[in-house]
PDB file of C-alpha atoms and ligand atoms in Angstrom:
ATOM      1  CA  MET A 132      11.446 -59.724  39.397  1.00 94.00           C
ATOM      2  CA  LYS A 133      13.133 -56.625  40.791  1.00 97.00           C
ATOM      3  CA  LEU A 134      10.923 -53.570  41.029  1.00 98.00           C
ATOM      4  CA  VAL A 135      11.574 -50.001  42.101  1.00 98.00           C
ATOM      5  CA  LEU A 136       8.749 -47.684  43.194  1.00 98.00           C
ATOM      6  CA  ILE A 137       9.170 -43.980  42.622  1.00 98.00           C
ATOM      7  CA  GLY A 138       6.769 -41.270  43.724  1.00 97.00           C
ATOM      8  CA  ALA A 139       6.347 -38.210  45.917  1.00 97.00           C
ATOM      9  CA  PRO A 140       5.609 -38.772  49.606  1.00 96.00           C
ATOM     10  CA  ALA A 141       2.030 -40.069  50.002  1.00 94.00           C
ATOM     11  CA  ALA A 142       1.766 -40.925  46.282  1.00 95.00           C
ATOM     12  CA  GLY A 143       0.678 -44.428  47.303  1.00 93.00           C
ATOM     13  CA  LYS A 144       3.899 -46.428  46.982  1.00 95.00           C
ATOM     14  CA  GLY A 145       3.296 -48.436  50.164  1.00 92.00           C
ATOM     15  CA  THR A 146      -0.281 -49.270  49.125  1.00 90.00           C
ATOM     16  CA  GLN A 147       0.812 -50.538  45.717  1.00 95.00           C
ATOM     17  CA  ALA A 148       3.770 -52.403  47.203  1.00 96.00           C
ATOM     18  CA  ARG A 149       1.440 -54.367  49.467  1.00 92.00           C
ATOM     19  CA  LYS A 150      -0.766 -55.335  46.524  1.00 94.00           C
ATOM     20  CA  LEU A 151       2.239 -56.268  44.390  1.00 95.00           C
ATOM     21  CA  ILE A 152       3.863 -58.522  46.988  1.00 95.00           C
ATOM     22  CA  ALA A 153       0.556 -60.346  47.433  1.00 93.00           C
ATOM     23  CA  ARG A 154       0.214 -60.871  43.679  1.00 94.00           C
ATOM     24  CA  TYR A 155       3.812 -61.655  42.715  1.00 94.00           C
ATOM     25  CA  GLY A 156       5.264 -63.134  45.925  1.00 93.00           C
ATOM     26  CA  LEU A 157       8.082 -60.605  46.170  1.00 96.00           C
ATOM     27  CA  ALA A 158       9.980 -59.434  49.236  1.00 97.00           C
ATOM     28  CA  TYR A 159       9.083 -55.916  50.381  1.00 96.00           C
ATOM     29  CA  ILE A 160      11.899 -53.537  51.184  1.00 97.00           C
ATOM     30  CA  SER A 161      10.851 -50.144  52.509  1.00 96.00           C
ATOM     31  CA  THR A 162      13.865 -48.114  53.564  1.00 97.00           C
ATOM     32  CA  GLY A 163      11.543 -45.660  55.357  1.00 94.00           C
ATOM     33  CA  ASP A 164      10.040 -48.500  57.462  1.00 92.00           C
ATOM     34  CA  MET A 165      13.512 -49.904  58.168  1.00 95.00           C
ATOM     35  CA  LEU A 166      14.780 -46.527  59.338  1.00 96.00           C
ATOM     36  CA  ARG A 167      11.663 -45.905  61.448  1.00 93.00           C
ATOM     37  CA  GLU A 168      12.249 -49.256  63.167  1.00 93.00           C
ATOM     38  CA  GLU A 169      15.791 -48.166  64.010  1.00 95.00           C
ATOM     39  CA  VAL A 170      14.470 -44.877  65.400  1.00 95.00           C
ATOM     40  CA  ALA A 171      11.885 -46.742  67.521  1.00 92.00           C
ATOM     41  CA  LYS A 172      14.608 -49.104  68.827  1.00 95.00           C
ATOM     42  CA  LYS A 173      16.808 -46.097  69.626  1.00 97.00           C
ATOM     43  CA  SER A 174      19.741 -47.876  67.975  1.00 97.00           C
ATOM     44  CA  GLU A 175      22.871 -45.909  67.122  1.00 96.00           C
ATOM     45  CA  LEU A 176      21.721 -45.686  63.501  1.00 95.00           C
ATOM     46  CA  GLY A 177      18.235 -44.628  64.636  1.00 96.00           C
ATOM     47  CA  LEU A 178      19.612 -41.849  66.816  1.00 96.00           C
ATOM     48  CA  ASN A 179      21.756 -40.672  63.919  1.00 95.00           C
ATOM     49  CA  VAL A 180      18.911 -40.386  61.395  1.00 96.00           C
ATOM     50  CA  LYS A 181      16.052 -39.261  63.656  1.00 96.00           C
ATOM     51  CA  SER A 182      16.309 -35.492  63.168  1.00 96.00           C
ATOM     52  CA  VAL A 183      17.006 -35.525  59.424  1.00 96.00           C
ATOM     53  CA  MET A 184      13.986 -37.792  58.893  1.00 95.00           C
ATOM     54  CA  ALA A 185      11.703 -35.615  61.037  1.00 93.00           C
ATOM     55  CA  SER A 186      12.702 -32.513  59.074  1.00 93.00           C
ATOM     56  CA  GLY A 187      12.087 -34.130  55.676  1.00 94.00           C
ATOM     57  CA  GLY A 188      15.685 -34.409  54.486  1.00 95.00           C
ATOM     58  CA  LEU A 189      17.495 -37.522  53.273  1.00 96.00           C
ATOM     59  CA  VAL A 190      19.873 -39.693  55.238  1.00 97.00           C
ATOM     60  CA  SER A 191      23.292 -40.092  53.620  1.00 97.00           C
ATOM     61  CA  ASP A 192      23.673 -42.211  50.485  1.00 97.00           C
ATOM     62  CA  GLU A 193      26.451 -44.245  52.151  1.00 97.00           C
ATOM     63  CA  MET A 194      24.295 -45.137  55.128  1.00 96.00           C
ATOM     64  CA  ILE A 195      21.251 -46.186  53.136  1.00 97.00           C
ATOM     65  CA  ILE A 196      23.269 -48.095  50.539  1.00 97.00           C
ATOM     66  CA  ALA A 197      24.931 -50.108  53.328  1.00 96.00           C
ATOM     67  CA  ILE A 198      21.507 -51.020  54.728  1.00 97.00           C
ATOM     68  CA  VAL A 199      20.049 -52.067  51.354  1.00 97.00           C
ATOM     69  CA  LYS A 200      23.152 -54.012  50.399  1.00 97.00           C
ATOM     70  CA  GLU A 201      22.698 -56.266  53.445  1.00 97.00           C
ATOM     71  CA  ARG A 202      18.915 -56.496  53.139  1.00 97.00           C
ATOM     72  CA  ILE A 203      18.896 -57.779  49.543  1.00 97.00           C
ATOM     73  CA  LYS A 204      21.213 -60.636  50.534  1.00 96.00           C
ATOM     74  CA  GLU A 205      18.480 -62.127  52.741  1.00 97.00           C
ATOM     75  CA  ASP A 206      16.714 -65.325  51.728  1.00 96.00           C
ATOM     76  CA  ASP A 207      13.298 -63.821  51.050  1.00 96.00           C
ATOM     77  CA  CYS A 208      14.836 -61.702  48.268  1.00 97.00           C
ATOM     78  CA  LYS A 209      15.823 -64.706  46.156  1.00 94.00           C
ATOM     79  CA  ASN A 210      12.573 -64.629  44.171  1.00 90.00           C
ATOM     80  CA  GLY A 211      12.730 -60.901  43.674  1.00 96.00           C
ATOM     81  CA  PHE A 212      11.794 -57.799  45.610  1.00 98.00           C
ATOM     82  CA  ILE A 213      10.134 -54.424  45.568  1.00 98.00           C
ATOM     83  CA  LEU A 214      12.139 -51.425  46.668  1.00 98.00           C
ATOM     84  CA  ASP A 215      10.004 -48.648  48.163  1.00 97.00           C
ATOM     85  CA  GLY A 216      11.929 -45.490  48.996  1.00 97.00           C
ATOM     86  CA  PHE A 217      15.201 -46.636  47.471  1.00 98.00           C
ATOM     87  CA  PRO A 218      16.862 -45.467  45.310  1.00 98.00           C
ATOM     88  CA  ARG A 219      16.036 -41.884  46.165  1.00 98.00           C
ATOM     89  CA  THR A 220      19.009 -40.255  44.418  1.00 98.00           C
ATOM     90  CA  VAL A 221      20.820 -41.018  41.165  1.00 98.00           C
ATOM     91  CA  VAL A 222      23.913 -41.947  43.207  1.00 98.00           C
ATOM     92  CA  GLN A 223      21.817 -44.617  44.947  1.00 98.00           C
ATOM     93  CA  ALA A 224      20.403 -45.841  41.613  1.00 98.00           C
ATOM     94  CA  LYS A 225      23.876 -46.268  40.141  1.00 98.00           C
ATOM     95  CA  LYS A 226      24.979 -48.163  43.229  1.00 98.00           C
ATOM     96  CA  LEU A 227      21.920 -50.408  42.944  1.00 98.00           C
ATOM     97  CA  ASP A 228      22.838 -51.201  39.334  1.00 97.00           C
ATOM     98  CA  GLU A 229      26.296 -52.182  40.550  1.00 97.00           C
ATOM     99  CA  LEU A 230      24.821 -54.432  43.216  1.00 96.00           C
ATOM    100  CA  ILE A 231      22.136 -56.266  41.238  1.00 96.00           C
ATOM    101  CA  GLY A 232      22.900 -55.787  37.559  1.00 93.00           C
ATOM    102  CA  ASN A 233      19.637 -54.307  36.423  1.00 92.00           C
ATOM    103  CA  ILE A 234      16.086 -53.848  37.648  1.00 97.00           C
ATOM    104  CA  ASP A 235      13.034 -55.118  35.741  1.00 96.00           C
ATOM    105  CA  LYS A 236      10.808 -52.077  36.105  1.00 98.00           C
ATOM    106  CA  ALA A 237      10.738 -48.683  37.768  1.00 98.00           C
ATOM    107  CA  ILE A 238       7.138 -47.776  38.519  1.00 98.00           C
ATOM    108  CA  TYR A 239       6.588 -44.045  38.821  1.00 98.00           C
ATOM    109  CA  ILE A 240       3.371 -43.039  40.573  1.00 98.00           C
ATOM    110  CA  ASN A 241       2.867 -39.481  39.424  1.00 97.00           C
ATOM    111  CA  ALA A 242       0.714 -37.158  41.541  1.00 96.00           C
ATOM    112  CA  PRO A 243       0.486 -33.383  42.119  1.00 97.00           C
ATOM    113  CA  ASP A 244       1.982 -31.702  45.200  1.00 97.00           C
ATOM    114  CA  GLU A 245      -1.248 -30.059  46.428  1.00 95.00           C
ATOM    115  CA  VAL A 246      -3.022 -33.403  46.683  1.00 95.00           C
ATOM    116  CA  MET A 247       0.037 -35.022  48.276  1.00 96.00           C
ATOM    117  CA  LEU A 248       0.156 -32.345  50.988  1.00 96.00           C
ATOM    118  CA  GLU A 249      -3.510 -32.948  51.798  1.00 94.00           C
ATOM    119  CA  ARG A 250      -2.856 -36.678  52.014  1.00 94.00           C
ATOM    120  CA  ILE A 251       0.255 -36.252  54.158  1.00 95.00           C
ATOM    121  CA  THR A 252      -1.453 -34.145  56.814  1.00 96.00           C
ATOM    122  CA  ALA A 253      -4.523 -36.438  56.937  1.00 95.00           C
ATOM    123  CA  ARG A 254      -2.494 -39.656  57.083  1.00 94.00           C
ATOM    124  CA  GLU A 255      -2.590 -42.025  60.038  1.00 95.00           C
ATOM    125  CA  THR A 256      -0.174 -44.935  60.217  1.00 93.00           C
ATOM    126  CA  CYS A 257      -0.101 -48.131  62.248  1.00 93.00           C
ATOM    127  CA  PRO A 258       3.209 -48.263  64.145  1.00 89.00           C
ATOM    128  CA  LYS A 259       2.899 -52.065  64.428  1.00 89.00           C
ATOM    129  CA  CYS A 260       1.988 -53.384  60.949  1.00 89.00           C
ATOM    130  CA  GLY A 261       2.637 -50.296  58.814  1.00 85.00           C
ATOM    131  CA  ALA A 262      -0.911 -50.055  57.409  1.00 88.00           C
ATOM    132  CA  SER A 263      -1.774 -46.544  56.350  1.00 89.00           C
ATOM    133  CA  TYR A 264      -5.114 -44.675  56.484  1.00 92.00           C
ATOM    134  CA  ASN A 265      -6.390 -41.241  55.642  1.00 91.00           C
ATOM    135  CA  LYS A 266      -8.738 -39.482  58.053  1.00 91.00           C
ATOM    136  CA  ILE A 267     -10.669 -37.977  55.135  1.00 86.00           C
ATOM    137  CA  ALA A 268     -10.437 -40.380  52.193  1.00 83.00           C
ATOM    138  CA  ILE A 269      -9.736 -43.837  53.646  1.00 88.00           C
ATOM    139  CA  PRO A 270     -10.562 -43.800  57.375  1.00 94.00           C
ATOM    140  CA  SER A 271     -10.081 -46.862  59.567  1.00 97.00           C
ATOM    141  CA  LYS A 272     -13.345 -48.646  60.536  1.00 97.00           C
ATOM    142  CA  VAL A 273     -12.965 -47.548  64.170  1.00 97.00           C
ATOM    143  CA  ALA A 274     -11.470 -44.054  64.469  1.00 96.00           C
ATOM    144  CA  GLY A 275      -7.826 -44.154  65.545  1.00 96.00           C
ATOM    145  CA  ILE A 276      -7.557 -47.984  65.537  1.00 97.00           C
ATOM    146  CA  CYS A 277      -5.827 -50.156  62.918  1.00 97.00           C
ATOM    147  CA  ASP A 278      -8.277 -52.403  60.967  1.00 97.00           C
ATOM    148  CA  VAL A 279      -5.566 -55.029  60.453  1.00 95.00           C
ATOM    149  CA  CYS A 280      -4.049 -55.469  63.907  1.00 95.00           C
ATOM    150  CA  GLY A 281      -6.051 -53.349  66.386  1.00 97.00           C
ATOM    151  CA  GLU A 282      -3.087 -51.119  67.297  1.00 97.00           C
ATOM    152  CA  LYS A 283      -3.593 -47.419  68.078  1.00 97.00           C
ATOM    153  CA  LEU A 284      -2.869 -45.335  64.950  1.00 97.00           C
ATOM    154  CA  GLU A 285      -0.328 -42.527  64.994  1.00 95.00           C
ATOM    155  CA  GLN A 286       0.666 -39.550  62.880  1.00 94.00           C
ATOM    156  CA  ARG A 287       4.226 -39.949  61.604  1.00 90.00           C
ATOM    157  CA  LYS A 288       6.605 -37.262  62.877  1.00 90.00           C
ATOM    158  CA  ASP A 289       7.245 -36.177  59.283  1.00 93.00           C
ATOM    159  CA  ASP A 290       3.549 -36.044  58.320  1.00 94.00           C
ATOM    160  CA  THR A 291       3.153 -32.417  59.398  1.00 94.00           C
ATOM    161  CA  LEU A 292       2.520 -29.570  56.929  1.00 95.00           C
ATOM    162  CA  GLU A 293       6.031 -28.182  57.362  1.00 95.00           C
ATOM    163  CA  ALA A 294       7.888 -31.493  57.034  1.00 95.00           C
ATOM    164  CA  GLY A 295       5.531 -32.520  54.224  1.00 96.00           C
ATOM    165  CA  LYS A 296       6.492 -29.439  52.199  1.00 97.00           C
ATOM    166  CA  ALA A 297      10.169 -30.146  52.843  1.00 96.00           C
ATOM    167  CA  ARG A 298       9.756 -33.770  51.715  1.00 96.00           C
ATOM    168  CA  LEU A 299       8.056 -32.705  48.494  1.00 97.00           C
ATOM    169  CA  LYS A 300      10.928 -30.312  47.805  1.00 97.00           C
ATOM    170  CA  THR A 301      13.442 -33.066  48.565  1.00 96.00           C
ATOM    171  CA  PHE A 302      11.557 -35.342  46.166  1.00 97.00           C
ATOM    172  CA  HIS A 303      11.636 -32.830  43.306  1.00 98.00           C
ATOM    173  CA  ASP A 304      15.267 -31.839  43.862  1.00 98.00           C
ATOM    174  CA  GLN A 305      16.816 -35.246  44.535  1.00 97.00           C
ATOM    175  CA  SER A 306      14.483 -38.076  43.518  1.00 97.00           C
ATOM    176  CA  GLU A 307      12.644 -36.849  40.419  1.00 97.00           C
ATOM    177  CA  PRO A 308      15.829 -37.147  38.303  1.00 98.00           C
ATOM    178  CA  LEU A 309      15.372 -40.919  38.737  1.00 98.00           C
ATOM    179  CA  VAL A 310      12.404 -40.752  36.368  1.00 98.00           C
ATOM    180  CA  GLU A 311      14.693 -39.648  33.553  1.00 98.00           C
ATOM    181  CA  TYR A 312      17.440 -42.040  34.671  1.00 98.00           C
ATOM    182  CA  TYR A 313      15.173 -45.086  34.335  1.00 98.00           C
ATOM    183  CA  ASN A 314      13.350 -43.736  31.290  1.00 98.00           C
ATOM    184  CA  ALA A 315      16.656 -43.464  29.439  1.00 98.00           C
ATOM    185  CA  GLN A 316      17.344 -47.126  30.268  1.00 96.00           C
ATOM    186  CA  GLY A 317      13.890 -48.203  29.087  1.00 97.00           C
ATOM    187  CA  TYR A 318      12.691 -49.417  32.503  1.00 98.00           C
ATOM    188  CA  LEU A 319      10.201 -46.699  33.352  1.00 98.00           C
ATOM    189  CA  PHE A 320       6.457 -47.264  33.671  1.00 98.00           C
ATOM    190  CA  GLU A 321       4.432 -44.221  34.701  1.00 98.00           C
ATOM    191  CA  VAL A 322       0.977 -44.357  36.293  1.00 98.00           C
ATOM    192  CA  ASP A 323      -1.454 -41.620  37.233  1.00 97.00           C
ATOM    193  CA  GLY A 324      -1.448 -41.464  41.046  1.00 96.00           C
ATOM    194  CA  LEU A 325      -4.923 -39.939  41.216  1.00 94.00           C
ATOM    195  CA  LYS A 326      -6.707 -42.880  39.593  1.00 93.00           C
ATOM    196  CA  GLY A 327      -7.557 -44.767  42.754  1.00 91.00           C
ATOM    197  CA  ALA A 328      -5.540 -47.603  44.280  1.00 92.00           C
ATOM    198  CA  ASP A 329      -7.286 -50.486  42.462  1.00 94.00           C
ATOM    199  CA  ASN A 330      -7.063 -48.807  39.056  1.00 96.00           C
ATOM    200  CA  ILE A 331      -3.394 -48.010  39.598  1.00 97.00           C
ATOM    201  CA  PHE A 332      -2.742 -51.616  40.564  1.00 96.00           C
ATOM    202  CA  ASN A 333      -4.541 -52.884  37.454  1.00 96.00           C
ATOM    203  CA  ASP A 334      -2.382 -50.640  35.271  1.00 96.00           C
ATOM    204  CA  ILE A 335       0.800 -51.910  36.916  1.00 97.00           C
ATOM    205  CA  ALA A 336      -0.254 -55.561  36.798  1.00 96.00           C
ATOM    206  CA  GLY A 337      -1.192 -55.091  33.136  1.00 95.00           C
ATOM    207  CA  GLU A 338       2.329 -53.888  32.443  1.00 96.00           C
ATOM    208  CA  LEU A 339       4.039 -56.624  34.470  1.00 95.00           C
ATOM    209  CA  GLY A 340       1.809 -59.429  33.220  1.00 88.00           C
ATOM    210  CA  GLU A 341       2.281 -62.887  34.724  1.00 74.00           C
ATOM    211  CA  ARG A 342       6.006 -62.593  35.412  1.00 64.00           C
ATOM    212  CA  ALA A 343       7.263 -63.836  38.726  1.00 51.00           C
TER     213      ALA A 343
HETATM  214  P1  LIG B 641       7.783 -41.076  52.164  1.00 94.05           P
HETATM  215  O1  LIG B 641       6.490 -41.500  52.776  1.00 94.05           O
HETATM  216  O2  LIG B 641       8.026 -39.606  52.230  1.00 94.05           O
HETATM  217  O3  LIG B 641       8.005 -41.617  50.792  1.00 94.05           O
HETATM  218  P2  LIG B 641       9.573 -42.973  53.542  1.00 94.05           P
HETATM  219  O4  LIG B 641       8.708 -43.606  54.562  1.00 94.05           O
HETATM  220  O5  LIG B 641       9.947 -43.786  52.351  1.00 94.05           O
HETATM  221  O6  LIG B 641       8.951 -41.569  53.104  1.00 94.05           O
HETATM  222  O7  LIG B 641      10.943 -42.466  54.214  1.00 94.05           O
HETATM  223  C1  LIG B 641      10.934 -41.590  55.346  1.00 94.05           C
HETATM  224  C2  LIG B 641      12.254 -40.860  55.489  1.00 94.05           C
HETATM  225  O8  LIG B 641      13.343 -41.799  55.609  1.00 94.05           O
HETATM  226  C3  LIG B 641      12.661 -39.976  54.302  1.00 94.05           C
HETATM  227  O9  LIG B 641      12.046 -38.707  54.322  1.00 94.05           O
HETATM  228  C4  LIG B 641      14.201 -39.929  54.496  1.00 94.05           C
HETATM  229  O10 LIG B 641      14.552 -39.031  55.518  1.00 94.05           O
HETATM  230  C5  LIG B 641      14.532 -41.332  54.969  1.00 94.05           C
HETATM  231  N1  LIG B 641      14.870 -42.224  53.831  1.00 94.05           N
HETATM  232  C6  LIG B 641      14.154 -43.319  53.416  1.00 94.05           C
HETATM  233  N2  LIG B 641      14.734 -43.900  52.344  1.00 94.05           N
HETATM  234  C7  LIG B 641      15.836 -43.157  52.056  1.00 94.05           C
HETATM  235  C8  LIG B 641      16.846 -43.221  51.036  1.00 94.05           C
HETATM  236  N3  LIG B 641      16.823 -44.166  50.079  1.00 94.05           N
HETATM  237  N4  LIG B 641      17.833 -42.277  51.047  1.00 94.05           N
HETATM  238  C9  LIG B 641      17.866 -41.328  51.972  1.00 94.05           C
HETATM  239  N5  LIG B 641      16.932 -41.195  52.951  1.00 94.05           N
HETATM  240  C10 LIG B 641      15.933 -42.090  53.001  1.00 94.05           C
END
């Protein structure tokens, strides 16, 4: 099964992706995580994308397509995968169609900007395992420490108010057209992003059924 997750920043894509891989045994491909790893490693690619990521813009279609093209060839993708953060433009979606034929479902987690901005600025992320918390709504058990791996939590460079606003604008301008793109192809499934993580997951699992 090949799934695409669409949603504004902080809509809960990463949270649902983690639940979906556990349930369906899919590979998890987060282009944001992959790029952040490159930035942390200070690789040539990382140095190239660092400032555009911090300001809330998108890295070039060519660059991200090249990364995804290689990633989906890896062994763990044979039984299917979840793409989180890709495609983010219609150009990327068309390229994905060229690469894999067609997807099975595009899951759109719909949530309003005001709530997303609150979530973005309250978010804490584990730099080691990628787990994500919210200082107000879903705090870690021990303040500032990851429940999963004990690492010190951080605020992502792009989780500031200013970058958050820019990312929401980028989402509306460049990524929201994907909703219509996949709807027209009959692959879209929309869920209400304010329902709570377990309810959202139940909706998605209800739509996907037992498929593997
Ligand atoms: P968010 O939490 O806002 O959904 P991600 O963690 O998925 O963000 O990605 C962080 C940043 O990485 C984006 O704001 C963008 O700069 C870059 N990025 C990730 N995926 C893509 C993509 N498919 N195309 C272009 N840029 C991307």
